[in-house]
mmCIF file of N, CA and C in Angstrom:
data_model
loop_
_atom_site.group_PDB
_atom_site.id
_atom_site.type_symbol
_atom_site.label_atom_id
_atom_site.label_comp_id
_atom_site.label_asym_id
_atom_site.label_seq_id
_atom_site.Cartn_x
_atom_site.Cartn_y
_atom_site.Cartn_z
ATOM 1 N N MET A 1 6.913 83.869 26.050
ATOM 2 C CA MET A 1 5.670 83.213 25.330
ATOM 3 C C MET A 1 6.448 81.862 24.789
ATOM 4 N N ASN A 2 5.323 81.154 24.315
ATOM 5 C CA ASN A 2 6.506 79.890 24.047
ATOM 6 C C ASN A 2 5.035 79.331 22.966
ATOM 7 N N PHE A 3 6.516 78.953 21.950
ATOM 8 C CA PHE A 3 5.416 78.724 20.507
ATOM 9 C C PHE A 3 5.795 77.407 20.580
ATOM 10 N N GLY A 4 6.349 76.814 21.496
ATOM 11 C CA GLY A 4 6.500 75.295 21.226
ATOM 12 C C GLY A 4 7.310 74.543 19.706
ATOM 13 N N ILE A 5 6.438 73.781 18.936
ATOM 14 C CA ILE A 5 6.931 73.121 17.735
ATOM 15 C C ILE A 5 6.206 73.311 17.024
ATOM 16 N N VAL A 6 6.307 74.631 15.686
ATOM 17 C CA VAL A 6 5.795 74.949 14.808
ATOM 18 C C VAL A 6 6.232 74.207 13.416
ATOM 19 N N ASN A 7 4.586 73.446 13.040
ATOM 20 C CA ASN A 7 5.105 72.583 12.139
ATOM 21 C C ASN A 7 4.625 73.437 10.371
ATOM 22 N N VAL A 8 5.910 73.878 10.054
ATOM 23 C CA VAL A 8 6.026 75.026 8.873
ATOM 24 C C VAL A 8 5.459 73.945 7.540
ATOM 25 N N LEU A 9 5.763 72.820 7.073
ATOM 26 C CA LEU A 9 5.113 72.244 6.328
ATOM 27 C C LEU A 9 5.571 71.233 6.208
ATOM 28 N N GLN A 10 4.527 70.415 5.292
ATOM 29 C CA GLN A 10 4.316 68.957 5.702
ATOM 30 C C GLN A 10 4.009 67.857 4.050
ATOM 31 N N PHE A 11 4.146 67.295 3.560
ATOM 32 C CA PHE A 11 3.559 66.726 2.495
ATOM 33 C C PHE A 11 3.465 65.292 3.160
ATOM 34 N N ASP A 12 2.246 64.488 3.102
ATOM 35 C CA ASP A 12 1.373 63.286 3.340
ATOM 36 C C ASP A 12 0.306 62.823 2.668
ATOM 37 N N GLY A 13 -0.244 62.265 2.823
ATOM 38 C CA GLY A 13 -1.830 61.671 2.384
ATOM 39 C C GLY A 13 -2.678 62.396 2.696
ATOM 40 N N GLU A 14 -4.286 62.378 1.838
ATOM 41 C CA GLU A 14 -5.082 62.839 2.251
ATOM 42 C C GLU A 14 -5.218 62.806 3.835
ATOM 43 N N GLY A 15 -6.510 63.245 4.076
ATOM 44 C CA GLY A 15 -6.962 63.635 5.228
ATOM 45 C C GLY A 15 -6.854 64.873 5.984
ATOM 46 N N GLY A 16 -5.912 65.594 5.986
ATOM 47 C CA GLY A 16 -4.908 66.513 7.007
ATOM 48 C C GLY A 16 -4.287 65.681 7.280
ATOM 49 N N ALA A 17 -3.052 67.240 8.255
ATOM 50 C CA ALA A 17 -2.163 66.469 8.620
ATOM 51 C C ALA A 17 -2.259 65.386 9.832
ATOM 52 N N ASN A 18 -0.977 64.464 9.432
ATOM 53 C CA ASN A 18 -1.017 63.405 10.470
ATOM 54 C C ASN A 18 0.006 63.242 11.203
ATOM 55 N N MET A 19 -0.070 64.029 12.846
ATOM 56 C CA MET A 19 0.361 64.557 13.491
ATOM 57 C C MET A 19 0.959 63.263 14.713
ATOM 58 N N SER A 20 1.046 61.746 14.172
ATOM 59 C CA SER A 20 1.543 60.898 14.998
ATOM 60 C C SER A 20 3.299 60.715 14.925
ATOM 61 N N SER A 21 3.488 60.246 15.657
ATOM 62 C CA SER A 21 4.863 60.294 16.147
ATOM 63 C C SER A 21 5.344 59.125 15.231
ATOM 64 N N ASN A 22 4.686 57.763 14.455
ATOM 65 C CA ASN A 22 5.174 56.891 13.809
ATOM 66 C C ASN A 22 4.502 57.452 12.103
ATOM 67 N N ALA A 23 4.227 58.939 11.780
ATOM 68 C CA ALA A 23 3.734 59.148 10.760
ATOM 69 C C ALA A 23 4.633 58.973 9.479
ATOM 70 N N LYS A 24 4.194 58.237 8.521
ATOM 71 C CA LYS A 24 5.112 58.061 7.077
ATOM 72 C C LYS A 24 5.058 59.840 6.439
ATOM 73 N N ASN A 25 5.253 60.479 6.739
ATOM 74 C CA ASN A 25 5.351 61.847 5.688
ATOM 75 C C ASN A 25 6.750 63.013 6.431
ATOM 76 N N LEU A 26 6.479 63.773 5.051
ATOM 77 C CA LEU A 26 7.776 64.249 5.375
ATOM 78 C C LEU A 26 7.509 65.893 5.859
ATOM 79 N N ARG A 27 8.138 66.088 7.479
ATOM 80 C CA ARG A 27 7.937 67.175 7.809
ATOM 81 C C ARG A 27 9.008 67.933 8.528
ATOM 82 N N TYR A 28 8.672 69.759 7.974
ATOM 83 C CA TYR A 28 9.369 70.105 8.595
ATOM 84 C C TYR A 28 9.090 71.185 9.844
ATOM 85 N N VAL A 29 9.863 71.031 10.991
ATOM 86 C CA VAL A 29 9.407 72.033 12.142
ATOM 87 C C VAL A 29 10.147 72.983 12.929
ATOM 88 N N ILE A 30 9.832 74.020 13.150
ATOM 89 C CA ILE A 30 10.896 75.336 13.683
ATOM 90 C C ILE A 30 10.382 74.950 14.908
ATOM 91 N N THR A 31 11.800 74.918 16.122
ATOM 92 C CA THR A 31 11.532 74.821 17.854
ATOM 93 C C THR A 31 12.089 76.006 18.107
ATOM 94 N N GLY A 32 12.345 76.254 19.059
ATOM 95 C CA GLY A 32 13.114 77.706 19.773
ATOM 96 C C GLY A 32 12.839 78.887 19.670
ATOM 97 N N LEU A 33 11.477 79.024 18.837
ATOM 98 C CA LEU A 33 10.866 80.290 18.776
ATOM 99 C C LEU A 33 10.796 81.125 19.835
ATOM 100 N N ASP A 34 10.668 80.408 21.546
ATOM 101 C CA ASP A 34 10.536 81.214 22.283
ATOM 102 C C ASP A 34 12.061 81.827 23.003
ATOM 103 N N ASN A 35 13.070 81.547 22.267
ATOM 104 C CA ASN A 35 14.204 81.709 22.590
ATOM 105 C C ASN A 35 14.666 82.970 21.681
ATOM 106 N N ILE A 36 13.502 84.145 20.980
ATOM 107 C CA ILE A 36 13.400 85.148 20.252
ATOM 108 C C ILE A 36 13.541 86.206 21.202
ATOM 109 N N SER A 37 14.039 87.115 21.162
ATOM 110 C CA SER A 37 13.316 88.682 21.715
ATOM 111 C C SER A 37 13.420 89.791 20.922
ATOM 112 N N PHE A 38 12.380 90.398 20.965
ATOM 113 C CA PHE A 38 12.148 91.731 19.865
ATOM 114 C C PHE A 38 13.267 92.913 20.826
ATOM 115 N N LEU A 39 13.809 93.827 19.834
ATOM 116 C CA LEU A 39 14.332 94.483 20.470
ATOM 117 C C LEU A 39 13.623 96.154 20.148
ATOM 118 N N ASP A 40 13.057 97.455 20.602
ATOM 119 C CA ASP A 40 12.866 98.304 20.195
ATOM 120 C C ASP A 40 13.643 99.048 20.489
ATOM 121 N N CYS A 41 15.394 98.675 19.648
ATOM 122 C CA CYS A 41 16.349 99.210 19.315
ATOM 123 C C CYS A 41 16.263 99.195 17.320
ATOM 124 N N SER A 42 17.247 100.058 16.989
ATOM 125 C CA SER A 42 17.481 99.696 15.693
ATOM 126 C C SER A 42 18.581 100.350 15.315
ATOM 127 N N VAL A 43 19.651 99.656 14.548
ATOM 128 C CA VAL A 43 21.521 99.752 13.774
ATOM 129 C C VAL A 43 20.842 100.264 11.999
ATOM 130 N N ASP A 44 21.724 101.216 12.136
ATOM 131 C CA ASP A 44 22.084 101.630 10.624
ATOM 132 C C ASP A 44 23.754 100.938 10.071
ATOM 133 N N VAL A 45 23.143 100.288 9.179
ATOM 134 C CA VAL A 45 24.201 99.873 8.442
ATOM 135 C C VAL A 45 24.869 100.773 6.979
ATOM 136 N N ARG A 46 26.303 100.987 6.814
ATOM 137 C CA ARG A 46 26.570 101.911 6.242
ATOM 138 C C ARG A 46 27.746 101.186 5.453
ATOM 139 N N ILE A 47 27.545 101.332 3.848
ATOM 140 C CA ILE A 47 28.801 100.987 2.887
ATOM 141 C C ILE A 47 29.128 102.106 2.528
ATOM 142 N N PHE A 48 30.648 102.196 2.612
ATOM 143 C CA PHE A 48 31.482 103.495 1.893
ATOM 144 C C PHE A 48 32.454 102.709 1.069
ATOM 145 N N PRO A 49 32.177 103.375 -0.165
ATOM 146 C CA PRO A 49 31.740 104.617 -0.797
ATOM 147 C C PRO A 49 29.877 104.269 -0.807
ATOM 148 N N GLU A 50 29.457 105.238 -0.983
ATOM 149 C CA GLU A 50 27.948 105.351 -0.953
ATOM 150 C C GLU A 50 27.503 104.514 -2.074
ATOM 151 N N SER A 51 28.247 104.553 -3.197
ATOM 152 C CA SER A 51 27.749 104.216 -4.886
ATOM 153 C C SER A 51 27.958 102.975 -4.532
ATOM 154 N N GLN A 52 28.696 102.137 -3.380
ATOM 155 C CA GLN A 52 28.941 100.481 -3.254
ATOM 156 C C GLN A 52 29.561 100.039 -4.898
ATOM 157 N N ILE A 53 30.902 100.910 -4.996
ATOM 158 C CA ILE A 53 31.293 100.598 -6.642
ATOM 159 C C ILE A 53 32.979 100.614 -5.729
ATOM 160 N N VAL A 54 33.711 100.002 -5.396
ATOM 161 C CA VAL A 54 35.382 100.001 -5.181
ATOM 162 C C VAL A 54 35.579 99.955 -6.443
ATOM 163 N N ASN A 55 36.871 101.720 -6.649
ATOM 164 C CA ASN A 55 37.221 101.563 -8.047
ATOM 165 C C ASN A 55 38.531 101.328 -7.890
ATOM 166 N N PHE A 56 39.326 99.867 -8.301
ATOM 167 C CA PHE A 56 40.774 100.084 -8.499
ATOM 168 C C PHE A 56 41.899 100.493 -8.905
ATOM 169 N N GLY A 57 40.554 101.268 -10.218
ATOM 170 C CA GLY A 57 41.213 102.412 -11.561
ATOM 171 C C GLY A 57 41.365 101.331 -12.843
ATOM 172 N N GLN A 58 42.238 101.615 -13.656
ATOM 173 C CA GLN A 58 42.895 100.582 -14.055
ATOM 174 C C GLN A 58 44.128 100.176 -14.242
ATOM 175 N N ILE A 59 44.059 98.736 -14.557
ATOM 176 C CA ILE A 59 45.311 97.990 -13.913
ATOM 177 C C ILE A 59 45.801 97.239 -14.947
ATOM 178 N N ALA A 60 47.316 97.293 -15.210
ATOM 179 C CA ALA A 60 47.624 96.970 -16.833
ATOM 180 C C ALA A 60 47.696 95.160 -16.317
ATOM 181 N N ALA A 61 47.609 94.713 -17.403
ATOM 182 C CA ALA A 61 48.235 92.742 -17.036
ATOM 183 C C ALA A 61 49.498 92.833 -16.477
ATOM 184 N N ASN A 62 50.819 93.483 -16.933
ATOM 185 C CA ASN A 62 52.414 93.335 -16.995
ATOM 186 C C ASN A 62 52.690 93.849 -15.962
ATOM 187 N N SER A 63 51.543 94.756 -14.781
ATOM 188 C CA SER A 63 52.284 95.156 -14.035
ATOM 189 C C SER A 63 51.692 94.480 -12.457
ATOM 190 N N ILE A 64 50.932 93.494 -12.714
ATOM 191 C CA ILE A 64 50.050 92.781 -11.903
ATOM 192 C C ILE A 64 51.217 92.269 -10.474
ATOM 193 N N ALA A 65 52.329 91.885 -11.398
ATOM 194 C CA ALA A 65 53.230 91.314 -10.706
ATOM 195 C C ALA A 65 53.981 92.558 -9.632
ATOM 196 N N THR A 66 54.316 93.520 -9.873
ATOM 197 C CA THR A 66 54.732 94.314 -9.249
ATOM 198 C C THR A 66 53.850 95.683 -8.454
ATOM 199 N N TYR A 67 52.755 95.661 -9.090
ATOM 200 C CA TYR A 67 51.779 96.482 -8.253
ATOM 201 C C TYR A 67 50.980 95.479 -8.177
ATOM 202 N N ARG A 68 50.812 96.216 -6.246
ATOM 203 C CA ARG A 68 49.289 95.117 -5.868
ATOM 204 C C ARG A 68 48.268 96.388 -5.612
ATOM 205 N N PRO A 69 47.508 96.541 -6.463
ATOM 206 C CA PRO A 69 46.370 97.643 -6.242
ATOM 207 C C PRO A 69 45.243 97.377 -5.552
ATOM 208 N N LYS A 70 45.477 98.822 -4.848
ATOM 209 C CA LYS A 70 44.651 98.323 -3.241
ATOM 210 C C LYS A 70 42.842 99.164 -3.797
ATOM 211 N N ALA A 71 42.099 99.513 -3.060
ATOM 212 C CA ALA A 71 41.072 100.375 -2.844
ATOM 213 C C ALA A 71 40.507 99.903 -2.037
ATOM 214 N N ALA A 72 40.034 101.014 -1.237
ATOM 215 C CA ALA A 72 39.928 101.089 0.347
ATOM 216 C C ALA A 72 38.108 101.091 0.197
ATOM 217 N N PHE A 73 37.519 100.522 1.363
ATOM 218 C CA PHE A 73 35.804 100.341 0.948
ATOM 219 C C PHE A 73 35.790 99.966 2.626
ATOM 220 N N SER A 74 34.444 100.570 3.733
ATOM 221 C CA SER A 74 34.242 100.056 4.682
ATOM 222 C C SER A 74 32.723 99.997 4.944
ATOM 223 N N VAL A 75 32.377 98.890 5.922
ATOM 224 C CA VAL A 75 31.103 98.641 6.406
ATOM 225 C C VAL A 75 30.884 98.449 7.716
ATOM 226 N N SER A 76 29.836 99.551 8.212
ATOM 227 C CA SER A 76 29.694 100.109 9.702
ATOM 228 C C SER A 76 28.790 100.028 10.305
ATOM 229 N N THR A 77 28.279 99.748 11.186
ATOM 230 C CA THR A 77 27.255 99.180 12.235
ATOM 231 C C THR A 77 26.859 99.988 12.860
ATOM 232 N N ILE A 78 26.196 101.284 12.784
ATOM 233 C CA ILE A 78 25.981 102.228 14.205
ATOM 234 C C ILE A 78 24.618 102.333 15.014
ATOM 235 N N LYS A 79 24.685 101.744 16.244
ATOM 236 C CA LYS A 79 23.543 102.001 17.305
ATOM 237 C C LYS A 79 23.060 103.244 17.129
ATOM 238 N N ASP A 80 21.583 103.082 17.123
ATOM 239 C CA ASP A 80 20.512 104.422 16.877
ATOM 240 C C ASP A 80 20.501 104.692 18.736
ATOM 241 N N VAL A 81 21.448 105.707 18.712
ATOM 242 C CA VAL A 81 21.414 105.995 20.066
ATOM 243 C C VAL A 81 20.216 106.908 20.408
ATOM 244 N N ALA A 82 19.385 107.621 19.547
ATOM 245 C CA ALA A 82 18.394 108.081 20.064
ATOM 246 C C ALA A 82 17.057 107.699 20.409
ATOM 247 N N ALA A 83 17.122 105.598 20.123
ATOM 248 C CA ALA A 83 16.300 105.329 20.200
ATOM 249 C C ALA A 83 15.431 104.736 21.512
ATOM 250 N N ASP A 84 16.495 105.216 22.916
ATOM 251 C CA ASP A 84 16.245 104.627 23.601
ATOM 252 C C ASP A 84 16.120 103.568 23.955
ATOM 253 N N CYS A 85 17.052 102.497 23.982
ATOM 254 C CA CYS A 85 16.522 101.084 23.892
ATOM 255 C C CYS A 85 16.549 100.771 25.581
ATOM 256 N N THR A 86 15.692 99.951 25.802
ATOM 257 C CA THR A 86 15.462 99.233 26.935
ATOM 258 C C THR A 86 16.357 97.829 27.066
ATOM 259 N N GLU A 87 17.182 97.477 26.152
ATOM 260 C CA GLU A 87 17.906 96.532 26.725
ATOM 261 C C GLU A 87 19.365 96.888 25.901
ATOM 262 N N GLN A 88 20.348 96.529 27.044
ATOM 263 C CA GLN A 88 21.399 96.006 25.753
ATOM 264 C C GLN A 88 21.724 95.045 25.373
ATOM 265 N N PHE A 89 22.062 95.270 23.712
ATOM 266 C CA PHE A 89 22.472 94.367 23.025
ATOM 267 C C PHE A 89 23.854 94.800 22.002
ATOM 268 N N ASP A 90 24.774 93.500 21.681
ATOM 269 C CA ASP A 90 26.177 93.840 20.200
ATOM 270 C C ASP A 90 25.660 93.384 19.320
ATOM 271 N N VAL A 91 26.463 94.053 18.189
ATOM 272 C CA VAL A 91 26.186 94.333 16.919
ATOM 273 C C VAL A 91 27.515 93.808 16.649
ATOM 274 N N ALA A 92 27.379 92.148 15.497
ATOM 275 C CA ALA A 92 28.533 91.552 14.848
ATOM 276 C C ALA A 92 28.570 92.093 13.195
ATOM 277 N N THR A 93 29.444 92.506 12.884
ATOM 278 C CA THR A 93 29.427 92.055 11.231
ATOM 279 C C THR A 93 30.462 91.150 10.575
ATOM 280 N N SER A 94 30.035 90.692 9.613
ATOM 281 C CA SER A 94 31.071 89.725 9.253
ATOM 282 C C SER A 94 30.816 89.348 7.814
ATOM 283 N N PHE A 95 31.466 88.827 6.999
ATOM 284 C CA PHE A 95 31.399 88.728 5.490
ATOM 285 C C PHE A 95 31.275 87.244 5.242
ATOM 286 N N TYR A 96 30.855 86.842 4.298
ATOM 287 C CA TYR A 96 30.458 85.692 4.601
ATOM 288 C C TYR A 96 30.387 85.085 3.089
ATOM 289 N N THR A 97 31.101 83.929 2.402
ATOM 290 C CA THR A 97 31.298 83.567 0.994
ATOM 291 C C THR A 97 30.988 82.325 0.786
ATOM 292 N N THR A 98 30.281 81.808 -0.386
ATOM 293 C CA THR A 98 29.768 80.391 -0.470
ATOM 294 C C THR A 98 31.168 79.891 -1.832
ATOM 295 N N ASP A 99 31.860 80.982 -1.892
ATOM 296 C CA ASP A 99 32.975 80.652 -3.411
ATOM 297 C C ASP A 99 34.415 80.424 -2.506
ATOM 298 N N THR A 100 35.075 79.813 -3.402
ATOM 299 C CA THR A 100 35.986 78.982 -2.803
ATOM 300 C C THR A 100 36.984 79.797 -2.266
ATOM 301 N N LEU A 101 37.737 79.603 -0.967
ATOM 302 C CA LEU A 101 38.909 80.568 -0.501
ATOM 303 C C LEU A 101 40.387 79.595 -1.055
ATOM 304 N N HIS A 102 41.054 80.669 -0.955
ATOM 305 C CA HIS A 102 42.321 80.251 -1.266
ATOM 306 C C HIS A 102 43.105 79.721 -0.197
ATOM 307 N N ASP A 103 43.147 80.582 1.212
ATOM 308 C CA ASP A 103 43.708 80.204 2.205
ATOM 309 C C ASP A 103 42.867 80.959 3.311
ATOM 310 N N ASP A 104 43.075 81.009 4.419
ATOM 311 C CA ASP A 104 42.505 82.275 5.458
ATOM 312 C C ASP A 104 41.982 83.021 5.166
ATOM 313 N N THR A 105 43.209 83.918 4.154
ATOM 314 C CA THR A 105 43.067 85.586 3.563
ATOM 315 C C THR A 105 42.613 86.098 2.720
ATOM 316 N N HIS A 106 42.192 84.749 1.701
ATOM 317 C CA HIS A 106 42.534 85.355 0.527
ATOM 318 C C HIS A 106 41.489 85.067 -0.290
ATOM 319 N N LEU A 107 40.302 85.259 -0.998
ATOM 320 C CA LEU A 107 39.413 84.671 -1.343
ATOM 321 C C LEU A 107 39.920 84.861 -3.236
ATOM 322 N N GLU A 108 39.518 83.266 -4.227
ATOM 323 C CA GLU A 108 39.836 83.101 -5.412
ATOM 324 C C GLU A 108 38.691 83.684 -6.106
ATOM 325 N N MET A 109 39.359 84.980 -7.038
ATOM 326 C CA MET A 109 38.529 85.872 -7.930
ATOM 327 C C MET A 109 37.772 85.078 -9.678
ATOM 328 N N GLY A 110 38.602 83.597 -9.315
ATOM 329 C CA GLY A 110 37.655 83.382 -10.381
ATOM 330 C C GLY A 110 38.220 83.466 -12.269
ATOM 331 N N ASN A 111 39.403 85.013 -12.138
ATOM 332 C CA ASN A 111 39.964 85.241 -13.045
ATOM 333 C C ASN A 111 41.261 85.266 -12.935
ATOM 334 N N GLY A 112 42.362 84.121 -11.756
ATOM 335 C CA GLY A 112 43.404 84.372 -11.734
ATOM 336 C C GLY A 112 43.939 85.471 -11.001
ATOM 337 N N LEU A 113 43.237 85.566 -9.890
ATOM 338 C CA LEU A 113 43.497 87.272 -9.498
ATOM 339 C C LEU A 113 42.811 86.601 -7.584
ATOM 340 N N LEU A 114 43.117 87.214 -6.655
ATOM 341 C CA LEU A 114 43.513 87.033 -5.269
ATOM 342 C C LEU A 114 42.916 88.006 -4.414
ATOM 343 N N MET A 115 41.503 87.788 -3.578
ATOM 344 C CA MET A 115 41.619 89.384 -3.118
ATOM 345 C C MET A 115 41.680 89.049 -1.585
ATOM 346 N N ARG A 116 41.991 90.105 -1.032
ATOM 347 C CA ARG A 116 42.988 90.092 0.527
ATOM 348 C C ARG A 116 41.941 91.175 1.035
ATOM 349 N N ILE A 117 40.963 91.002 2.379
ATOM 350 C CA ILE A 117 40.411 91.816 3.096
ATOM 351 C C ILE A 117 41.153 92.255 4.372
ATOM 352 N N THR A 118 41.512 93.171 4.668
ATOM 353 C CA THR A 118 42.524 93.801 5.665
ATOM 354 C C THR A 118 41.307 94.367 6.499
ATOM 355 N N ASP A 119 41.455 94.145 8.121
ATOM 356 C CA ASP A 119 41.079 94.905 8.658
ATOM 357 C C ASP A 119 41.905 96.195 8.987
ATOM 358 N N GLN A 120 41.342 97.905 8.874
ATOM 359 C CA GLN A 120 42.102 98.399 8.893
ATOM 360 C C GLN A 120 42.329 98.711 10.493
ATOM 361 N N LYS A 121 41.871 98.563 11.425
ATOM 362 C CA LYS A 121 41.665 99.238 12.822
ATOM 363 C C LYS A 121 42.875 97.808 13.684
ATOM 364 N N THR A 122 42.661 96.274 13.294
ATOM 365 C CA THR A 122 43.765 95.419 13.943
ATOM 366 C C THR A 122 44.737 95.011 12.672
ATOM 367 N N LYS A 123 44.754 95.494 11.773
ATOM 368 C CA LYS A 123 45.673 95.498 10.650
ATOM 369 C C LYS A 123 45.862 94.080 9.941
ATOM 370 N N ARG A 124 44.581 92.966 10.473
ATOM 371 C CA ARG A 124 44.995 91.634 10.277
ATOM 372 C C ARG A 124 43.765 91.724 9.288
ATOM 373 N N HIS A 125 44.383 90.278 8.053
ATOM 374 C CA HIS A 125 43.434 90.014 6.993
ATOM 375 C C HIS A 125 42.967 88.750 7.235
#
C-alpha cells in the first residue's frame, strides 16, 4: 500500500488547504508510512517485581560511602509462540531518559546519589 505524503496539520489562510509548493503556510506531513508492516504476532512485556516498586530498604546517610545499596529488578520481552506468527521479527528493549547522565553508566538522581544499571547477563554497566 502506498500512502504517499500525508498532510497531518496545516495552518494557512482561508479557502481551504493551499497545497502549492510555494504556499506561505505552516504544514506538517508524514512520509514513509508505506514502510510500516503489520505483524500477526504479539509480545508480552513483563516487569519484576510485579508491584513495579524497587525497594532498597532503609539506608542510613552515614553508611552510604561504605555500603552500596542494591536491589534487583528486571524487564523482559517475550514473544508469544502460540500466536503462529507468519513473519520473523526481533524484539529489543532499551531504557531512555531525558534526565542528566553523570557518565555512560550512571544516572544522576538529583539528590546527591547516582543510579547504575547493570545487565546481569552480560555484566555490563
